[in-house]
Tab-separated table of C-alpha atoms and ligand atoms in Angstrom:
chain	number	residue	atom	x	y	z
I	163	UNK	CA	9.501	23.996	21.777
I	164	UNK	CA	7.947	23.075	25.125
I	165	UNK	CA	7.253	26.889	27.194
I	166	UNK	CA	8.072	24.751	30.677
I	167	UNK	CA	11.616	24.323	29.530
I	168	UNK	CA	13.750	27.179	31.868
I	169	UNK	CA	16.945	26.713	30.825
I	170	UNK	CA	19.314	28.408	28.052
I	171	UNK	CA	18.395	26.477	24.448
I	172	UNK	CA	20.648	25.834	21.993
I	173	UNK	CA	19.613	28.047	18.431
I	174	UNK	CA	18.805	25.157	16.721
I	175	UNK	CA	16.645	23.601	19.661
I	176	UNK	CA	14.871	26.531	19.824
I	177	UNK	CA	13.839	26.087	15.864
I	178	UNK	CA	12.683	22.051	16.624
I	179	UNK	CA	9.305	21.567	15.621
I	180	UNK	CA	8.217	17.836	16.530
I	181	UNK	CA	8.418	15.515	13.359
I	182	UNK	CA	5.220	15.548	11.154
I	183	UNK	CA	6.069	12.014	10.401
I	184	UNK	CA	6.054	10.850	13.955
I	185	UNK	CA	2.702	12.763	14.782
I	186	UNK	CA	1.343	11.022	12.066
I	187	UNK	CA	2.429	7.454	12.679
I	188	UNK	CA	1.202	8.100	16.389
I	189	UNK	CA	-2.193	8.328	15.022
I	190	UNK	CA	-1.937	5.761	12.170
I	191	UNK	CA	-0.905	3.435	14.445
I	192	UNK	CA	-4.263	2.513	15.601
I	193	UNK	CA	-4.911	-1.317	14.523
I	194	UNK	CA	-7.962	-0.626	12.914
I	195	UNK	CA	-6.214	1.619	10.543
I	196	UNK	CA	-4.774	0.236	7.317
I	197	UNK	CA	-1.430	2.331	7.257
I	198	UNK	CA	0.485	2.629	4.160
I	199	UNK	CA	2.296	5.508	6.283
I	200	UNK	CA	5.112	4.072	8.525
I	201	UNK	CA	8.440	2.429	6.616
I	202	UNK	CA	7.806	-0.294	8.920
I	203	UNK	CA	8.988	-4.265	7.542
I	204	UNK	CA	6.176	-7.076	6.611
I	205	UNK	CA	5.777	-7.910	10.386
I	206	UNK	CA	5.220	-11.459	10.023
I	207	UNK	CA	8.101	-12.119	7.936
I	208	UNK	CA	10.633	-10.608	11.418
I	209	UNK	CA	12.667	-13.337	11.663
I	210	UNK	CA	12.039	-13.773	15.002
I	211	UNK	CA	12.823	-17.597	15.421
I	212	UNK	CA	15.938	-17.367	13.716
I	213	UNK	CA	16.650	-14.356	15.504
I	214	UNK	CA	16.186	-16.130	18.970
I	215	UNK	CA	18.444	-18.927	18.161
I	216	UNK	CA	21.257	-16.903	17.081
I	217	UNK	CA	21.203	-14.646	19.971
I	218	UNK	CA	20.789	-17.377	22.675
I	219	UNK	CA	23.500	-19.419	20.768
I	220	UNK	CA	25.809	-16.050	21.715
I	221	UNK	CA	24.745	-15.925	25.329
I	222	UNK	CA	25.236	-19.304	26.173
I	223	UNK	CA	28.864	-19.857	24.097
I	224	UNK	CA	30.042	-16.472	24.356
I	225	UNK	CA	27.799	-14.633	27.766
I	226	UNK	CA	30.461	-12.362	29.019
I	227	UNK	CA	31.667	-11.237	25.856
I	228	UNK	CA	28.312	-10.538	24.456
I	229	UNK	CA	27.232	-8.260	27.042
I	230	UNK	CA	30.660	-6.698	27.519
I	231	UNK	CA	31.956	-3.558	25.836
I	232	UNK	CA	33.710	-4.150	22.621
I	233	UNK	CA	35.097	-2.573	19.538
I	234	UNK	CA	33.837	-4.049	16.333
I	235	UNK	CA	33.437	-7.716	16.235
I	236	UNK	CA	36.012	-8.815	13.075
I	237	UNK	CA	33.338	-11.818	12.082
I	238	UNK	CA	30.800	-8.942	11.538
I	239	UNK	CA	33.365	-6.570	9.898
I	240	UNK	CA	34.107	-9.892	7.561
I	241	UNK	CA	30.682	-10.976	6.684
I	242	UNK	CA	30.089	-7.486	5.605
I	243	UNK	CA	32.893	-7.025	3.548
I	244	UNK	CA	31.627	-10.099	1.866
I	245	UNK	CA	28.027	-8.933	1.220
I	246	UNK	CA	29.339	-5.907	-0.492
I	247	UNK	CA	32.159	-7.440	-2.751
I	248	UNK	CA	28.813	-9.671	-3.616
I	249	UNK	CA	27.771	-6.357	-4.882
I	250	UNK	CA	30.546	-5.246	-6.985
I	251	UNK	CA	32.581	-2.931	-4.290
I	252	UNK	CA	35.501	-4.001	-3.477
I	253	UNK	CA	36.303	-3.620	0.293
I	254	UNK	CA	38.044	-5.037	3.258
I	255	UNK	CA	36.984	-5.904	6.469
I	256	UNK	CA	38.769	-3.323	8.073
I	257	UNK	CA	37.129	-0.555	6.143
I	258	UNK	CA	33.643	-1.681	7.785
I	259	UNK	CA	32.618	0.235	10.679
I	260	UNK	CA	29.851	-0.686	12.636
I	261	UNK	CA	27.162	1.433	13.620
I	262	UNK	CA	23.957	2.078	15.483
I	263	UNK	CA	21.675	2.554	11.644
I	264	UNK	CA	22.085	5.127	8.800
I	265	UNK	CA	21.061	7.371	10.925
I	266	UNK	CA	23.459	7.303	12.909
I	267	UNK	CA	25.609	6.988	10.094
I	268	UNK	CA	24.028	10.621	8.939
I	269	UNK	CA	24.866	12.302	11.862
I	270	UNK	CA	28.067	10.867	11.794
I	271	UNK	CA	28.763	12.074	8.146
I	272	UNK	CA	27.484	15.204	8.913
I	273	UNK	CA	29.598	15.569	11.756
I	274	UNK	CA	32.534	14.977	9.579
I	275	UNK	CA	31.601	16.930	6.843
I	276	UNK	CA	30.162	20.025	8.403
I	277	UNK	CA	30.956	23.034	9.836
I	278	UNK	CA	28.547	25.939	11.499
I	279	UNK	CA	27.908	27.024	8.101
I	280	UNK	CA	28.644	24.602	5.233
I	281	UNK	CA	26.478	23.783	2.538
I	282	UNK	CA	25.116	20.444	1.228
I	283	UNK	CA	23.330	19.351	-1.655
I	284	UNK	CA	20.022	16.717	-0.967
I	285	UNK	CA	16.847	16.458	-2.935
I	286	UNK	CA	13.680	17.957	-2.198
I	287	UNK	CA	12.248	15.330	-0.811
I	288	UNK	CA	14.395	13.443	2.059
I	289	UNK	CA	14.046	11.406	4.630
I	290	UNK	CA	13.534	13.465	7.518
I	291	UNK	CA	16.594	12.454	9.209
I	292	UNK	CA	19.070	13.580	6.376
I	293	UNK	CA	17.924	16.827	7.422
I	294	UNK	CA	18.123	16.188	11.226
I	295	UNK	CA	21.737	15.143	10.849
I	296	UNK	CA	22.877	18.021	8.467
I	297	UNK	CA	20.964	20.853	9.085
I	298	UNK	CA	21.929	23.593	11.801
I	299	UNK	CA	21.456	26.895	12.281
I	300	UNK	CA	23.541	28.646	9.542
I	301	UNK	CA	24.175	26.192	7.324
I	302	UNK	CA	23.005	26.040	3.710
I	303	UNK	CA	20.941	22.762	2.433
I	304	UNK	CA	20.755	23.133	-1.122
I	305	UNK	CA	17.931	21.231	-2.179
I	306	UNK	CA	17.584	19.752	-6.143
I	307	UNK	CA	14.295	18.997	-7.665
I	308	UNK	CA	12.924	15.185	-8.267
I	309	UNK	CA	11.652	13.624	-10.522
I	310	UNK	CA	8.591	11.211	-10.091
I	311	UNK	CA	10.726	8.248	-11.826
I	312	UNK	CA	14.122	9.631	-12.340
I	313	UNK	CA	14.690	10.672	-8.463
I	314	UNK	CA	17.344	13.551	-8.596
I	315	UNK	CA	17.580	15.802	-11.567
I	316	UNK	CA	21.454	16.267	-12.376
I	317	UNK	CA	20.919	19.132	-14.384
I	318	UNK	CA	19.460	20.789	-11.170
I	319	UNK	CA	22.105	19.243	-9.674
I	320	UNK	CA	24.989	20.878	-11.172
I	321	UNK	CA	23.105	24.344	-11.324
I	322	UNK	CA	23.492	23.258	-7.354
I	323	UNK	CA	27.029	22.721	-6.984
I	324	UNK	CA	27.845	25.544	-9.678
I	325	UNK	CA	30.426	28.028	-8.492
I	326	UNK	CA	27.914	31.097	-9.308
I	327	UNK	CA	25.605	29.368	-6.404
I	328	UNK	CA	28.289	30.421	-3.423
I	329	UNK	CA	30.748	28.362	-1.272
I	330	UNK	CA	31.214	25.010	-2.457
I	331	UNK	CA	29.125	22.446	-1.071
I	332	UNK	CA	30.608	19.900	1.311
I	333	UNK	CA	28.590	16.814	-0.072
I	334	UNK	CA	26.020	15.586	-2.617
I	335	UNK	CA	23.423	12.877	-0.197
I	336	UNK	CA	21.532	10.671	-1.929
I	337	UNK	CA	19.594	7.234	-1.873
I	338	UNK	CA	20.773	5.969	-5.342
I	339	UNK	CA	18.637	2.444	-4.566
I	340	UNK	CA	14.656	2.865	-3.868
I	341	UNK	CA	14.965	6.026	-2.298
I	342	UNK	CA	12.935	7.568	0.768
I	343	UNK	CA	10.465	8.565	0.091
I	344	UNK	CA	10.625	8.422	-4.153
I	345	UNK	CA	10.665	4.743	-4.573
I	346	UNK	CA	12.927	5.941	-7.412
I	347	UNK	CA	16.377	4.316	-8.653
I	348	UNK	CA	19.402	5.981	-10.456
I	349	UNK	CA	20.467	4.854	-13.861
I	350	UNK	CA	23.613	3.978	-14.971
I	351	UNK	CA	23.972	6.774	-16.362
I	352	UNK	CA	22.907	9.166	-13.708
I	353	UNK	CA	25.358	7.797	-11.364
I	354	UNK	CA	27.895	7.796	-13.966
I	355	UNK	CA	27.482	11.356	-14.189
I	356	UNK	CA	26.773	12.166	-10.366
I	357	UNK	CA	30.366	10.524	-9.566
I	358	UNK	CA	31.930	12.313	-12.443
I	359	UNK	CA	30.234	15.687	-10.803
I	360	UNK	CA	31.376	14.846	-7.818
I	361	UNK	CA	35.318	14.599	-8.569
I	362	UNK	CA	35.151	17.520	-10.785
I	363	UNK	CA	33.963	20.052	-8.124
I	364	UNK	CA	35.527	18.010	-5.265
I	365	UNK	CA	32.687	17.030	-3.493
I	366	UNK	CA	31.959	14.227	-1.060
I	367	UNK	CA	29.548	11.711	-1.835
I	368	UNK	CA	27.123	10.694	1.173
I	369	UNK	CA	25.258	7.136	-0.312
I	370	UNK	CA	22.283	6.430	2.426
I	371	UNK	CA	21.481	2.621	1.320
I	372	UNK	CA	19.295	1.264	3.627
I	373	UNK	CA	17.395	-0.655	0.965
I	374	UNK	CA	19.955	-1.324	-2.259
I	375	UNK	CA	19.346	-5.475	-1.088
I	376	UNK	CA	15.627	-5.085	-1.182
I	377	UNK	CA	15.663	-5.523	-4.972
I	378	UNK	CA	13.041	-7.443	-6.926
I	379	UNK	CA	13.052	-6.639	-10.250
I	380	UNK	CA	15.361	-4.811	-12.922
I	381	UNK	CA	19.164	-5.096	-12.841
I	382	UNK	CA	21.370	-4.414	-10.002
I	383	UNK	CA	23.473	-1.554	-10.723
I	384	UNK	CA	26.871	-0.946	-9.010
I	385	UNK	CA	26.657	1.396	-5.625
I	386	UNK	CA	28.882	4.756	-5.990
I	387	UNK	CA	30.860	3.575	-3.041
I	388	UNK	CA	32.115	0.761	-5.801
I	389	UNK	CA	32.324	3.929	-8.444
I	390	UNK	CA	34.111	6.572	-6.010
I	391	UNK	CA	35.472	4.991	-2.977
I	392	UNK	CA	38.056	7.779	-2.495
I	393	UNK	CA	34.885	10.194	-1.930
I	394	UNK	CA	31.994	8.031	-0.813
I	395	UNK	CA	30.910	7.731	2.458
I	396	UNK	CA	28.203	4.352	2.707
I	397	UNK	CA	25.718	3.659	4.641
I	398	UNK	CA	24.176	0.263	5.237
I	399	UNK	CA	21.900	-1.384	7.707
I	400	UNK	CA	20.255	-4.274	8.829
I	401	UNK	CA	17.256	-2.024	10.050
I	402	UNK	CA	15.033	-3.580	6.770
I	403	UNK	CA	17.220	-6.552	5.949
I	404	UNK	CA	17.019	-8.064	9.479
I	405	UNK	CA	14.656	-6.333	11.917
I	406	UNK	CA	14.901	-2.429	12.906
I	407	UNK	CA	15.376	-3.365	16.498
I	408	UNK	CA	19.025	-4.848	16.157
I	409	UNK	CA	19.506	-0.928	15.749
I	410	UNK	CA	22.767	-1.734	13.751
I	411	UNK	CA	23.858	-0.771	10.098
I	412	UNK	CA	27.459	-0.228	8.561
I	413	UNK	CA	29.437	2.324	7.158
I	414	UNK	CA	32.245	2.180	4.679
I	415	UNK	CA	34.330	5.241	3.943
I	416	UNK	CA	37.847	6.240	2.989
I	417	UNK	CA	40.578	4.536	4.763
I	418	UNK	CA	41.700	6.452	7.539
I	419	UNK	CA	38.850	8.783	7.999
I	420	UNK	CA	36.571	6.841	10.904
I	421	UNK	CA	38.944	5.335	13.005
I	422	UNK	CA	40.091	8.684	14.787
I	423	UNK	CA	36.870	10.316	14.163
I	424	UNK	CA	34.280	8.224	15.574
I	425	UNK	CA	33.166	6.308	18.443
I	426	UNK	CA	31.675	3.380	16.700
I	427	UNK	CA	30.712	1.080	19.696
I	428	UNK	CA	27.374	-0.574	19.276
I	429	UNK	CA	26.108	-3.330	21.422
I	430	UNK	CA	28.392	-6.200	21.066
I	431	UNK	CA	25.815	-9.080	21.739
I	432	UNK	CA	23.823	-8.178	18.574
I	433	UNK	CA	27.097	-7.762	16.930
I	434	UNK	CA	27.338	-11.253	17.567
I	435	UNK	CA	24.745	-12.612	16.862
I	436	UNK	CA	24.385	-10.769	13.643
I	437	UNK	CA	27.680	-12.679	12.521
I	438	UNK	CA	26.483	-15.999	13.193
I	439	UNK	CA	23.029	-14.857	11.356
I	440	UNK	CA	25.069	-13.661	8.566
I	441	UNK	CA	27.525	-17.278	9.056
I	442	UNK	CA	24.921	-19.809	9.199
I	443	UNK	CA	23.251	-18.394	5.929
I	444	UNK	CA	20.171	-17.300	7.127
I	445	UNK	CA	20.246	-13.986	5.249
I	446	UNK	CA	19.674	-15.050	1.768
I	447	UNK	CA	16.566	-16.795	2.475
I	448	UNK	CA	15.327	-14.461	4.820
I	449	UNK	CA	15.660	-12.080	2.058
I	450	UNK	CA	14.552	-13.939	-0.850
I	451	UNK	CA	11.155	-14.608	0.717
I	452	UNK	CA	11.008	-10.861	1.693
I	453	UNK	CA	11.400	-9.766	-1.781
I	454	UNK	CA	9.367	-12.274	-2.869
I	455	UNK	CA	6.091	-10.674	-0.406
I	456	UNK	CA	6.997	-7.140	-1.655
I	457	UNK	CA	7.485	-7.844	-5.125
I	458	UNK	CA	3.621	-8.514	-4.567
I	459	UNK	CA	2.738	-6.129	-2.785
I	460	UNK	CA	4.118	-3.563	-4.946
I	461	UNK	CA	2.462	-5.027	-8.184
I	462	UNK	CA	-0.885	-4.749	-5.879
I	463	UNK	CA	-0.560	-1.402	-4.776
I	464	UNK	CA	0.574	-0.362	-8.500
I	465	UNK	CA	-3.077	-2.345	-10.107
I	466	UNK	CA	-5.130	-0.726	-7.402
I	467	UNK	CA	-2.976	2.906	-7.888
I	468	UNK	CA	-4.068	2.190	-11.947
I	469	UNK	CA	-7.411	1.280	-10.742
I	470	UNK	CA	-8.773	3.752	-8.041
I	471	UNK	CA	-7.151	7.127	-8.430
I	472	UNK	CA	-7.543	9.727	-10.699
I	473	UNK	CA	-5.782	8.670	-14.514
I	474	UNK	CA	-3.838	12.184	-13.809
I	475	UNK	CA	-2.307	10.542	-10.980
I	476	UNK	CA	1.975	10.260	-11.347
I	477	UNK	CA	3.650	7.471	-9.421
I	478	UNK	CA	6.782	5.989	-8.966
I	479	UNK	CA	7.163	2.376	-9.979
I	480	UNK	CA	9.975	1.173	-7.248
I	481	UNK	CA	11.833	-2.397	-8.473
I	482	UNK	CA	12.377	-2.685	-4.901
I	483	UNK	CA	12.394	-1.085	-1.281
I	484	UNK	CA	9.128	-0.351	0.456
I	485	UNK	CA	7.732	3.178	-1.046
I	486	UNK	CA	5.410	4.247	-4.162
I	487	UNK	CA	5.446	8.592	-4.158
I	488	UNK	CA	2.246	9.794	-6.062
I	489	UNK	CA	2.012	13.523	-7.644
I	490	UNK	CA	-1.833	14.569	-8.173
I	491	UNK	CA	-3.183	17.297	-9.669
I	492	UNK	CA	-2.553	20.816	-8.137
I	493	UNK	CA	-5.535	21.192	-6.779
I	494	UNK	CA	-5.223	18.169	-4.873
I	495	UNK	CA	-4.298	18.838	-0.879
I	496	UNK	CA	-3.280	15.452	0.597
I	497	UNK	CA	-2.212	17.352	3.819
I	498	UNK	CA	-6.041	18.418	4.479
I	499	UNK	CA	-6.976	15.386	3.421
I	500	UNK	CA	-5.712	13.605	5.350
I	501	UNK	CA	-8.004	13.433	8.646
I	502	UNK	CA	-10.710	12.861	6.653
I	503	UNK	CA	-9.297	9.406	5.200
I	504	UNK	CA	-7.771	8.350	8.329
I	505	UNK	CA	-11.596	8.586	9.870
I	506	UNK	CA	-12.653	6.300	6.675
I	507	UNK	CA	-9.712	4.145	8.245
I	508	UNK	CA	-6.699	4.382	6.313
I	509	UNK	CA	-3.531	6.247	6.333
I	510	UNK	CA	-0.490	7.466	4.148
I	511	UNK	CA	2.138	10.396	4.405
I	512	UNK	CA	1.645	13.666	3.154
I	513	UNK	CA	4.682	14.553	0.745
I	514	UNK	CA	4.787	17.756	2.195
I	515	UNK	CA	6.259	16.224	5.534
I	516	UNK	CA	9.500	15.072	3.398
I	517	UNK	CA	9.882	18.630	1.908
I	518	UNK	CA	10.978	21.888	3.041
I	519	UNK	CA	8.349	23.683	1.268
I	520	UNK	CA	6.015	22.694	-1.750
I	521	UNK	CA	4.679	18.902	-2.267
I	522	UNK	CA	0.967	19.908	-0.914
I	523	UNK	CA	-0.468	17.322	-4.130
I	524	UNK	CA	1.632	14.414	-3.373
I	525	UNK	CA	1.933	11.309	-1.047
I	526	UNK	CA	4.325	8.533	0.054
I	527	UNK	CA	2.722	5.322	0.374
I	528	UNK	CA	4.707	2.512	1.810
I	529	UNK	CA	3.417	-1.314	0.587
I	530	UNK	CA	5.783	-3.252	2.384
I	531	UNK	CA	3.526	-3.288	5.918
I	532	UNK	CA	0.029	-4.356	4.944
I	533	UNK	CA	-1.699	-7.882	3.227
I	534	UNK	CA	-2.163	-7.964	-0.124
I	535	UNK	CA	-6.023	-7.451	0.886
I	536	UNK	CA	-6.011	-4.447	3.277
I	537	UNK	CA	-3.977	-3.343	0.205
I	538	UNK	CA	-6.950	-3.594	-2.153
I	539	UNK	CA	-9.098	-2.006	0.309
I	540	UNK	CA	-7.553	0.772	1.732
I	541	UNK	CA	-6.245	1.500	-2.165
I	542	UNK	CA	-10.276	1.189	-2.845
I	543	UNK	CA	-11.332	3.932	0.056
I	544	UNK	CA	-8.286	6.304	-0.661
I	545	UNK	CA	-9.033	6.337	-4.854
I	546	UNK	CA	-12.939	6.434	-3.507
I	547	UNK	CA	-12.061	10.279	-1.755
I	548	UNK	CA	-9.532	11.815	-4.175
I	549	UNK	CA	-11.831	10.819	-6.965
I	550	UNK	CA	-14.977	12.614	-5.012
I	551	UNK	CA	-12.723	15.679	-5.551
I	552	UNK	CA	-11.849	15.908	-8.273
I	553	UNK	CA	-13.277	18.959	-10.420
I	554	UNK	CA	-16.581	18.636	-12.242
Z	729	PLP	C1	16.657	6.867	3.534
Z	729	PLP	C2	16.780	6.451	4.961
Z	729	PLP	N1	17.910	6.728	5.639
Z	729	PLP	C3	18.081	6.355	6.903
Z	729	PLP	C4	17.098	5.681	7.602
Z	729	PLP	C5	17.361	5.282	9.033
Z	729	PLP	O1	17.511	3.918	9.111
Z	729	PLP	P1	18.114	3.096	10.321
Z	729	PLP	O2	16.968	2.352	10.932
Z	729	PLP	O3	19.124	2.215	9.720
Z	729	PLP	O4	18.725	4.074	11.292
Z	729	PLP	C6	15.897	5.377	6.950
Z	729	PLP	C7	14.822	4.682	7.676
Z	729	PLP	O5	13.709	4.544	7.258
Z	729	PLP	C8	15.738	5.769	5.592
Z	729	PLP	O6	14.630	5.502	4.899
């Protein structure tokens, strides 16, 4: 922490280290850098015309209800309710609560699931903010090995939540859809079995989904919030649907719990105009065309992965979302090497900076940001240095 602070910290403040991830992006946001670090949309497909015309539409019709406080808007809660039954789960309006992102979805899970010392299961590799929102300074975050394509591994998983391992758990998090930072899915049958785990040892479910509509190829499989809605709490946002800006996602959780819990006000003029984004249709092709350009990009970054780096190399091969995670060989360091790429001009993530300890050989790289060229090229110079080291 900063020394000139001189005041009383709290325990946990006093542990805060500043985010490897946001030193990082600092740096790789330089725009002669090609970055396959940040999780940041395709910025040219924003819909920012669209965006303007909804939201000026709500100023002019609706002015002083847009910019006054408000609980959640029912067209919103509505058109929500809709997308999901589109996805199998069956859910009413006034189950959606609106919030400011899964993150702040997190934190508010964590708030409701958490005391000064639960435990909780995640995977080794998270999103940074999973840990943000449920860590603290006693409690116990059990995490469960991955696998490079399967994500979670359940038999880790119920070693986890296994009596002999101490208290019971509070809840199981996961990303079941093109996870952060994996790229990975869970079958059928994994979730199967994860929900089944779940209701045997009582055990909430926390599903982050911040990317389940960002498929573009395999089969759509049914969200555990549509498997367990008596112990799921969802999480949805527009942060990679829409724009991350609009700061506003969803949540979806047993009747009864958020209500009393939770102050769930978020802005009500992008509330608004969210609901006549979501009204006048302009979703679907917003979102076709996006899957469309990573579909793409993915199948670029995967030729150029089979291409440039090392045949050892493991990856991920995502059917949708924004990240490819690569395993190299041990003796690979992709922390230290890191500097030494970014001065050859590109950028990716350490996979060390999702874990609590361990990943030193792997990397998240995100192919949702850069052209289909800079792709190729940045692919070209990154294979280039991991294949000038590997052993003679
Ligand atoms: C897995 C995961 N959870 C939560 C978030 C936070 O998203 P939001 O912008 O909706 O707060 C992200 C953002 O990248 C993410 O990848």
């Amino acid at each position: 922490m900063n020394s000139q602070v001189d005041f009383p910290l709290s325990r946990e403040a006093q542990r805060l280290k500043r985010s490897m991830m946001r030193q990082l992006i600092a740096v790789t946001a330089r725009p002669d850098i090609i970055s396959f670090a940040g999780g940041l949309p395709a910025p040219e497909l924003l819909p920012v015309e669209a965006w303007s015309e909804c939201s000026q539409r709500v100023l002019k019709d609706e002015g002083a209800k847009a910019l006054q406080y408000g609980p959640p808007f029912p067209p919103l809660q509505a058109a929500l309710a809709e997308l999901m039954q589109a996805r199998g789960v069956a859910v009413e309006p006034d189950q959606v609560f609106i919030t400011s992102g899964c993150q702040q979805g997190l934190h508010i899970a964590g708030r409701l699931l958490m005391d000064a010392d639960s435990a909780v299961v995640l995977d080794q590799y998270v999103f940074p903010g999973v840990r943000q929102a449920f860590g603290g300074f006693d409690r116990d975050l059990r995490e469960v090995p991955t696998h490079v394509e399967r994500g979670f591994d359940l038999d880790a998983l119920e070693e986890a939540t296994s009596p002999q391992r101490g208290p019971a758990p509070r809840a199981i998090i996961n990303v079941p859809d093109f996870h952060n930072p994996l790229g990975t899915s869970l079958s059928e049958e994994a979730r199967v079995r994860l929900v089944a785990l779940a209701r045997e040892r009582n055990l909430a479910l926390v599903e982050d989904d911040p990317y389940g509509l960002l498929r573009f190829s395999g089969e759509a499989l049914l969200p555990l919030v549509g498997r367990a809605p008596e112990r799921t709490i969802y999480l949805g946002s527009f942060s990679k649907l829409v724009a991350p800006a609009l700061r506003t996602g969803w949540m979806i959780a047993p009747a009864g719990l958020t209500e009393e819990s939770v102050d769930l006000e978020s802005s009500a003029w992008i509330q608004r105009s969210l609901a006549d984004f979501l009204h006048a249709g302009r979703l679907e092709p917003h979102l076709a065309q996006v899957r469309t350009t990573y579909r793409q990009r993915r199948d670029r970054m995967t030729t150029a992965l089979e291409t440039h780096f090392p045949a050892s190399a493991r990856f991920s091969r995502p059917q949708g979302g924004m990240f490819i995670w690569v395993e190299l060989d041990d003796h690979y360091d992709t922390l230290a090497l890191l500097p030494e790429v970014v001065e050859a001009g590109v950028a990716y993530i350490p996979g060390a900076a999702f874990s609590s300890e361990g990943g030193h050989n792997t990397m998240r790289l995100n192919f949702s940001n850069a052209s289909p060229e800079r792709i190729d090229e940045g692919m070209a110079i990154l294979g280039q240095a991991l294949r000038e080291r590997m052993p003679a």
